Tab-separated table of N, CA and C in Angstrom:
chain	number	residue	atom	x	y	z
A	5	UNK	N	0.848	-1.175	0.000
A	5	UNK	CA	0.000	0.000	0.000
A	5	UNK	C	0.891	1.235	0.000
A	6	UNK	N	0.948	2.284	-0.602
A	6	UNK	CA	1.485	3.387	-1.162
A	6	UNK	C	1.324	4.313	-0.062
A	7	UNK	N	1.778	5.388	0.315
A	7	UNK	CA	1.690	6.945	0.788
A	7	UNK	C	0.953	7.331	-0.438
A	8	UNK	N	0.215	7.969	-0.020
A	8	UNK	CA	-0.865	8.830	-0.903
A	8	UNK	C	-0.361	10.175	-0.398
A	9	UNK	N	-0.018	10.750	-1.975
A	9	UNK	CA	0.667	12.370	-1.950
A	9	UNK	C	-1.110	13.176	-2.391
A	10	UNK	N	-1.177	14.011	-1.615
A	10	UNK	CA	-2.524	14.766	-1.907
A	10	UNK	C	-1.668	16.324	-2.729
A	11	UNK	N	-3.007	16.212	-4.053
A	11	UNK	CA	-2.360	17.062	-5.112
A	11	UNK	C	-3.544	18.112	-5.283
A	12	UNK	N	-2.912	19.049	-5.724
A	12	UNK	CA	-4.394	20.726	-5.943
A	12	UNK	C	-3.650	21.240	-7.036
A	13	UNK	N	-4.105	20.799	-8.488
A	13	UNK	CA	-3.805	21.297	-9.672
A	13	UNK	C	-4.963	23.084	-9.851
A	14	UNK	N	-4.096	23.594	-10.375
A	14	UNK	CA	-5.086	24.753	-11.028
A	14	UNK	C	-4.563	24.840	-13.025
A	15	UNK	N	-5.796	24.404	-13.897
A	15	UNK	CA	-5.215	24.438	-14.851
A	15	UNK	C	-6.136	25.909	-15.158
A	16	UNK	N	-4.780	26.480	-15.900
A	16	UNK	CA	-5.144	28.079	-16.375
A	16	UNK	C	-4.902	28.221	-17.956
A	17	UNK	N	-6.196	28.894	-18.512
A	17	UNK	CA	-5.824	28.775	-20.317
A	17	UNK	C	-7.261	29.990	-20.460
A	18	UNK	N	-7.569	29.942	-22.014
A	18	UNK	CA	-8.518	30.529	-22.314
A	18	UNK	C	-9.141	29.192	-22.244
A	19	UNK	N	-10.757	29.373	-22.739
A	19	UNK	CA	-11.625	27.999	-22.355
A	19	UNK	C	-11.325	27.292	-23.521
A	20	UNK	N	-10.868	27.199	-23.982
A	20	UNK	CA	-10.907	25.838	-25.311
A	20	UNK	C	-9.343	25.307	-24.409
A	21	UNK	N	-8.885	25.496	-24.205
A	21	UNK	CA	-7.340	24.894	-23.692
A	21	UNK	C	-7.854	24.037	-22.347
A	22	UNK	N	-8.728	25.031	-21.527
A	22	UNK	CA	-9.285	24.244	-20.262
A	22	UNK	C	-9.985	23.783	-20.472
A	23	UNK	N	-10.871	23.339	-21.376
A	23	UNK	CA	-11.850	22.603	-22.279
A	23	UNK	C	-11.446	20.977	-22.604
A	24	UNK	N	-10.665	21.441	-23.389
A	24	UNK	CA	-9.363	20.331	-23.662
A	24	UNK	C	-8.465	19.715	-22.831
A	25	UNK	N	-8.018	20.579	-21.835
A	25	UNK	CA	-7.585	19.512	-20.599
A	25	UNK	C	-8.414	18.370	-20.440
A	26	UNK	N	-9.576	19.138	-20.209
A	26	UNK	CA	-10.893	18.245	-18.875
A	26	UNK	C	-11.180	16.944	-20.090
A	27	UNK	N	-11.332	17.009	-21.325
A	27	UNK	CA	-11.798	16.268	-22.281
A	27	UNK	C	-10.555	15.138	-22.700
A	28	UNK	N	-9.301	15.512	-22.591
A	28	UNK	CA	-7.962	14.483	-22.549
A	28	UNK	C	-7.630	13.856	-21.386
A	29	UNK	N	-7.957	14.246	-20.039
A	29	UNK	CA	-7.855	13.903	-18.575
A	29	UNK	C	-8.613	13.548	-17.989
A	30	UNK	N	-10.008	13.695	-17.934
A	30	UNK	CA	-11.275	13.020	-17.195
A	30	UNK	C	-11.616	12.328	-17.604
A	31	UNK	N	-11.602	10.979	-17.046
A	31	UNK	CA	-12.524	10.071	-17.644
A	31	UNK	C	-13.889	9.794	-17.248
A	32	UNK	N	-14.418	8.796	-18.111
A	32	UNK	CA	-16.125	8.786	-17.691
A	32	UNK	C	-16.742	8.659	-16.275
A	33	UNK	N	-15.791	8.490	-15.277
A	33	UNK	CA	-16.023	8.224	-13.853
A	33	UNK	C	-15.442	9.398	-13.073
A	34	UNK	N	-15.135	10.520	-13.967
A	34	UNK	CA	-14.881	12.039	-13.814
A	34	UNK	C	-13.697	12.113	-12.437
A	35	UNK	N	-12.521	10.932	-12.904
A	35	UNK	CA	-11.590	10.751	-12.077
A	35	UNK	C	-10.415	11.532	-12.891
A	36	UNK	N	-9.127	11.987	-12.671
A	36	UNK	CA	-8.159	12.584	-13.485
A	36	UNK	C	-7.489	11.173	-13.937
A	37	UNK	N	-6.959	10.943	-15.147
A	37	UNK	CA	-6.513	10.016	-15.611
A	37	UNK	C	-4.958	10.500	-16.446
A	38	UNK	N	-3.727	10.059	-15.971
A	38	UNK	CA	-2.526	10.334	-16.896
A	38	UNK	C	-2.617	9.575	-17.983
A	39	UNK	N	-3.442	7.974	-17.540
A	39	UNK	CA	-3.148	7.253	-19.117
A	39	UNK	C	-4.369	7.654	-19.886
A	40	UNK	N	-4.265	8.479	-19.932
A	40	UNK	CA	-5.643	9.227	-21.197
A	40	UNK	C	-4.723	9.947	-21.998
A	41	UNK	N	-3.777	10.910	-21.451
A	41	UNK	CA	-2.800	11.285	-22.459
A	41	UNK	C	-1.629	10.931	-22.504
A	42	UNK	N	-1.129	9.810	-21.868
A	42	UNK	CA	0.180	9.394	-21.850
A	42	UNK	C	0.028	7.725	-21.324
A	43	UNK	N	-0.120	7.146	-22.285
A	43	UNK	CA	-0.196	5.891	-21.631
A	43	UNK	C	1.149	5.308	-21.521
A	44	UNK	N	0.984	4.224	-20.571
A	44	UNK	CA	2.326	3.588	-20.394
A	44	UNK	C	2.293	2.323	-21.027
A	45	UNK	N	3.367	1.916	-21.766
A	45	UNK	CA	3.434	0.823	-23.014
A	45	UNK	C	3.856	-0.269	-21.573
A	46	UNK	N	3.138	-1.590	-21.921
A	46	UNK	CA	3.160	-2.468	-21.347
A	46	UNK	C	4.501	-2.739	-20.714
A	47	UNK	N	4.826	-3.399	-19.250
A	47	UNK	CA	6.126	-3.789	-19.021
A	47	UNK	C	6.923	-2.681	-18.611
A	48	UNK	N	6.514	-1.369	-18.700
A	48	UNK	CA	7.427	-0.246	-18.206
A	48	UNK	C	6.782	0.437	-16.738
A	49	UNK	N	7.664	1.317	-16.141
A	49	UNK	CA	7.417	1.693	-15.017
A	49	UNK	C	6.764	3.232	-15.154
A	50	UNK	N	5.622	3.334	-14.914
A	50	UNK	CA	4.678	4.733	-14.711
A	50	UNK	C	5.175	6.245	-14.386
A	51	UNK	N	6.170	5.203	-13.528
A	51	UNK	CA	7.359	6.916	-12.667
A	51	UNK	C	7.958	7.100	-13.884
A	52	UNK	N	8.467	6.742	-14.949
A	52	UNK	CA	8.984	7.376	-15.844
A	52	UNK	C	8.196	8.264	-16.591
A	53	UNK	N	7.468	8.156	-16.952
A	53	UNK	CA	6.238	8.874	-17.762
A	53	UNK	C	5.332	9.821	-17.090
A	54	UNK	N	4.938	9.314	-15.425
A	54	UNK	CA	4.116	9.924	-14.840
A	54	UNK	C	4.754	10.970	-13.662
A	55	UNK	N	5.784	10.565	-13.054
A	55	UNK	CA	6.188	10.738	-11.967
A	55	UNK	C	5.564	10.167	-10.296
A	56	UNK	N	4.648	9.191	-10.881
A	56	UNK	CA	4.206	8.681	-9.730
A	56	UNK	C	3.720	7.625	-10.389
A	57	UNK	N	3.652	5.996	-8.999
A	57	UNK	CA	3.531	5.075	-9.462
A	57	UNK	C	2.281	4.705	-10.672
A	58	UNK	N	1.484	4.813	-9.638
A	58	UNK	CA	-0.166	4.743	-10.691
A	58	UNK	C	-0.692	6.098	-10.832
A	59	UNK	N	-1.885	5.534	-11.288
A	59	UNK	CA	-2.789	6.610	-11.987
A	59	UNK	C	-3.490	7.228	-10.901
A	60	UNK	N	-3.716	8.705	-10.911
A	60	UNK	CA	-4.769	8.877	-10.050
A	60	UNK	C	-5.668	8.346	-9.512
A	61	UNK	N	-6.331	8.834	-7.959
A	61	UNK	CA	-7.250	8.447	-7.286
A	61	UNK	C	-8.435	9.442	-6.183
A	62	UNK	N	-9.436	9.266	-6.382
A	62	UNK	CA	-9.572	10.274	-5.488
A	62	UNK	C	-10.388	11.757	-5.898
A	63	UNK	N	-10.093	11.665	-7.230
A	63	UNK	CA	-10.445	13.056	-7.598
A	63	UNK	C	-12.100	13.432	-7.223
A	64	UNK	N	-11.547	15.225	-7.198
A	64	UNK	CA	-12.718	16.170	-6.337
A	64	UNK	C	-12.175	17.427	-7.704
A	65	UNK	N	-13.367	17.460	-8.965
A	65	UNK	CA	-13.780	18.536	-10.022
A	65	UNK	C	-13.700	19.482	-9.143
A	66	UNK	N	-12.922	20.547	-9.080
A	66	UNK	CA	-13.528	21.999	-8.879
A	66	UNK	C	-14.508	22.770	-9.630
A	67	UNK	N	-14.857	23.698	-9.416
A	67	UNK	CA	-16.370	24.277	-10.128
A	67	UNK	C	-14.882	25.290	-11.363
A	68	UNK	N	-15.985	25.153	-12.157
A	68	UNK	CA	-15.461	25.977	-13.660
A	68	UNK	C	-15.757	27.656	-13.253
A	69	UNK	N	-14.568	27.710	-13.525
A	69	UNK	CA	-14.627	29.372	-13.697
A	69	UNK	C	-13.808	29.527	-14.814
A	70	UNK	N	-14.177	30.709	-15.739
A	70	UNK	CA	-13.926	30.953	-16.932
A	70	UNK	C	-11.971	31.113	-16.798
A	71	UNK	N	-11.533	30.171	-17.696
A	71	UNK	CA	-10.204	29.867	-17.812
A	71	UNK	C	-9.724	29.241	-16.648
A	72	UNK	N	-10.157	28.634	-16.011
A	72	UNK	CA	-9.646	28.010	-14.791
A	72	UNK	C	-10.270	27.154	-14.295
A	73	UNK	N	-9.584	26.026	-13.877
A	73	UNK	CA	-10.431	24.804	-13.233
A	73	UNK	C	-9.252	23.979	-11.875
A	74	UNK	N	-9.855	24.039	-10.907
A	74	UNK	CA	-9.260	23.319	-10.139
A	74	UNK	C	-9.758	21.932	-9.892
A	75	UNK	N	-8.552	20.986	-9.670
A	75	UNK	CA	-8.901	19.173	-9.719
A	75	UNK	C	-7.926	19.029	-8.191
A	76	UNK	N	-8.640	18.207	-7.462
A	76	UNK	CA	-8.151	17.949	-6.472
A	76	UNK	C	-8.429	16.178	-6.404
A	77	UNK	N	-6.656	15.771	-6.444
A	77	UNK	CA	-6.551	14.636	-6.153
A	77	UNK	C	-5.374	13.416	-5.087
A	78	UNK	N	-5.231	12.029	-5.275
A	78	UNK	CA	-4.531	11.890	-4.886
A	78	UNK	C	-3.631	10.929	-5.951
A	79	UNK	N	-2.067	10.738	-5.354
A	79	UNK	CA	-1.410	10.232	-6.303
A	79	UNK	C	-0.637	8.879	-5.424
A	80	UNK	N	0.040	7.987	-6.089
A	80	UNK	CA	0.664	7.012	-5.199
A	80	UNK	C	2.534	7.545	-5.207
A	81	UNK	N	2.800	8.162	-4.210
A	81	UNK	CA	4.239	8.085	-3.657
A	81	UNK	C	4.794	9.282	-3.867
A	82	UNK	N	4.156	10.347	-4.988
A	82	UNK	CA	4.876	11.171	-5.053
A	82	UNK	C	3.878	12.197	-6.218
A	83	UNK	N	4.082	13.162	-6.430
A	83	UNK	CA	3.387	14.067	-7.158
A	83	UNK	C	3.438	13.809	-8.711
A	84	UNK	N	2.751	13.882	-9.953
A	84	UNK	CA	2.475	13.508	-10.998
A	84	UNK	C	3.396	15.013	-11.705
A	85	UNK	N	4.287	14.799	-11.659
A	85	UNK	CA	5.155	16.146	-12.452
A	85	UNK	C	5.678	16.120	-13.438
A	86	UNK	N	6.011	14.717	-13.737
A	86	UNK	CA	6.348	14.514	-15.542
A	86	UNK	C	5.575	14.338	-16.306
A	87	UNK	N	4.100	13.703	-15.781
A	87	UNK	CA	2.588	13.956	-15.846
A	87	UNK	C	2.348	15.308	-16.960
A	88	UNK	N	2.718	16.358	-15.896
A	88	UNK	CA	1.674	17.545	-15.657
A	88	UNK	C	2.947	19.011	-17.046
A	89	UNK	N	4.335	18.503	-16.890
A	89	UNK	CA	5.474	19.005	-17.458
A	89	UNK	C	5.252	18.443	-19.462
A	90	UNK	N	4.807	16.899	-19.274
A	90	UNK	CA	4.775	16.430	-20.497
A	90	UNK	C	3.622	17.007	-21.078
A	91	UNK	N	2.759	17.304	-20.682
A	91	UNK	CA	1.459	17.634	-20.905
A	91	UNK	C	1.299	19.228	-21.672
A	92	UNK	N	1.715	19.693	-20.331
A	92	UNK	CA	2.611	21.520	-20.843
A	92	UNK	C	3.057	21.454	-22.220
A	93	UNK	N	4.322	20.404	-22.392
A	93	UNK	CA	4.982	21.057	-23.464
A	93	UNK	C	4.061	20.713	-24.741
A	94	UNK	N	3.437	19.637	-24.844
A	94	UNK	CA	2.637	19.402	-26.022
A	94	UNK	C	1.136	20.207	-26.208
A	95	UNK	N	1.261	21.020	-25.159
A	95	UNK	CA	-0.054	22.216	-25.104
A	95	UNK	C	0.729	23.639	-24.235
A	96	UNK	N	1.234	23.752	-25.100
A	96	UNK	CA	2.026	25.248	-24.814
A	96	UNK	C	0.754	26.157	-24.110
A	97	UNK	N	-0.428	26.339	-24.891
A	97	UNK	CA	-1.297	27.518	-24.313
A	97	UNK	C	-1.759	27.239	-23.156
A	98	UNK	N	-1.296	25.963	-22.197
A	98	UNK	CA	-2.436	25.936	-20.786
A	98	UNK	C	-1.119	25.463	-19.619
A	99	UNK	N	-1.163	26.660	-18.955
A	99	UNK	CA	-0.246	26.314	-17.567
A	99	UNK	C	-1.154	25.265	-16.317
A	100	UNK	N	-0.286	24.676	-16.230
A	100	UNK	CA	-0.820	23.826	-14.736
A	100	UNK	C	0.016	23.794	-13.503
A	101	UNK	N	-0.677	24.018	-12.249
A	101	UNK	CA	0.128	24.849	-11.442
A	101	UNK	C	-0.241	23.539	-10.559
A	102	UNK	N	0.523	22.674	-10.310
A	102	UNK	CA	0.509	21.597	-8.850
A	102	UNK	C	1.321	22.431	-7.472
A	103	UNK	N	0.182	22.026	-6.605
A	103	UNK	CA	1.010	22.033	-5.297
A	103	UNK	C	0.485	20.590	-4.228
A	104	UNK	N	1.931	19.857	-3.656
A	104	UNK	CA	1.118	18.616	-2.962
A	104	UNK	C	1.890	18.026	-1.912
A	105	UNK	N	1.259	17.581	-1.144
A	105	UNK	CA	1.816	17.325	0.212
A	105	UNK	C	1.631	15.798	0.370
A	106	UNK	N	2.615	15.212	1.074
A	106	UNK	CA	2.881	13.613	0.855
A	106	UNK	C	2.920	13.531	2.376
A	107	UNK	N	2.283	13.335	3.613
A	107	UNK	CA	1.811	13.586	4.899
A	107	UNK	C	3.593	12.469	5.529
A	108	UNK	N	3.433	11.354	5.051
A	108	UNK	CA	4.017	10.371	5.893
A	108	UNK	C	5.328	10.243	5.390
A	109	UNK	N	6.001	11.061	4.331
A	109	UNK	CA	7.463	10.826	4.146
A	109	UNK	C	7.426	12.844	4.284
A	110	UNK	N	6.819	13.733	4.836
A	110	UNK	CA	6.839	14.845	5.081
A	110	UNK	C	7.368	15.798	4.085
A	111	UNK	N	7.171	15.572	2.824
A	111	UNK	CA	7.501	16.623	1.679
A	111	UNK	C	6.321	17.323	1.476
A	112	UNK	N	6.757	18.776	0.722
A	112	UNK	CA	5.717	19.471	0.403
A	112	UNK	C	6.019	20.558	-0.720
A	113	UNK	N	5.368	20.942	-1.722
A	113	UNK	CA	5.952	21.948	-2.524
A	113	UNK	C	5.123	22.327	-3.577
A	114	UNK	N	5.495	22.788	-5.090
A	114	UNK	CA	5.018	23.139	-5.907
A	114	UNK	C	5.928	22.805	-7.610
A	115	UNK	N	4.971	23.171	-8.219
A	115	UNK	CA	5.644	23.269	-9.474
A	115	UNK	C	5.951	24.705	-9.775
């Protein structure tokens, strides 16, 4: 069983960019999903791709406000930053701002 790192994304864009997040990242059970835009090819390890073991868990939609949406979730061991960095560069127009706290190995920070 994992440390669960608790994560508070704010993704910031005009609305078609935050549009497009929510539509590449949510899945039908309106959980945040990395393997929606980055899947991991069979046999490889997630931390490379994701920065944390598995896939999200946990998620809490924040309410939509025009260009901005906050997702509050949890991750296994460590914060989703190669996740959230890979994501950036292949969508230049939408910043995502993580900040997350991992309670039982006592880290805490931001992107």
């Amino acid at each position: 069983m994992p440390n669960w790192c608790d994560n508070w994304l704010e993704i910031v864009g005009d609305e078609y960019w935050v549009s497009k997040f929510m539509q590449e990242n949510i899945n039908e059970d309106e959980e945040l999903s990395f393997e929606m835009s980055f899947p991991v090819p069979d046999d490889e390890d997630a931390r490379e791709y994701w920065g944390t073991k598995w896939d999200a868990q946990s998620t809490v939609l924040g309410d939509e406000i025009e260009g901005q949406r906050n997702i509050n979730f949890e991750s296994a061991w460590s914060p989703p930053l190669s996740a959230i960095m890979n994501y950036e560069m292949a969508n230049p127009d939408v910043e995502i701002h993580c900040k997350f706290y991992e309670p039982a190995n006592d880290f805490v920070g931001s992107n």
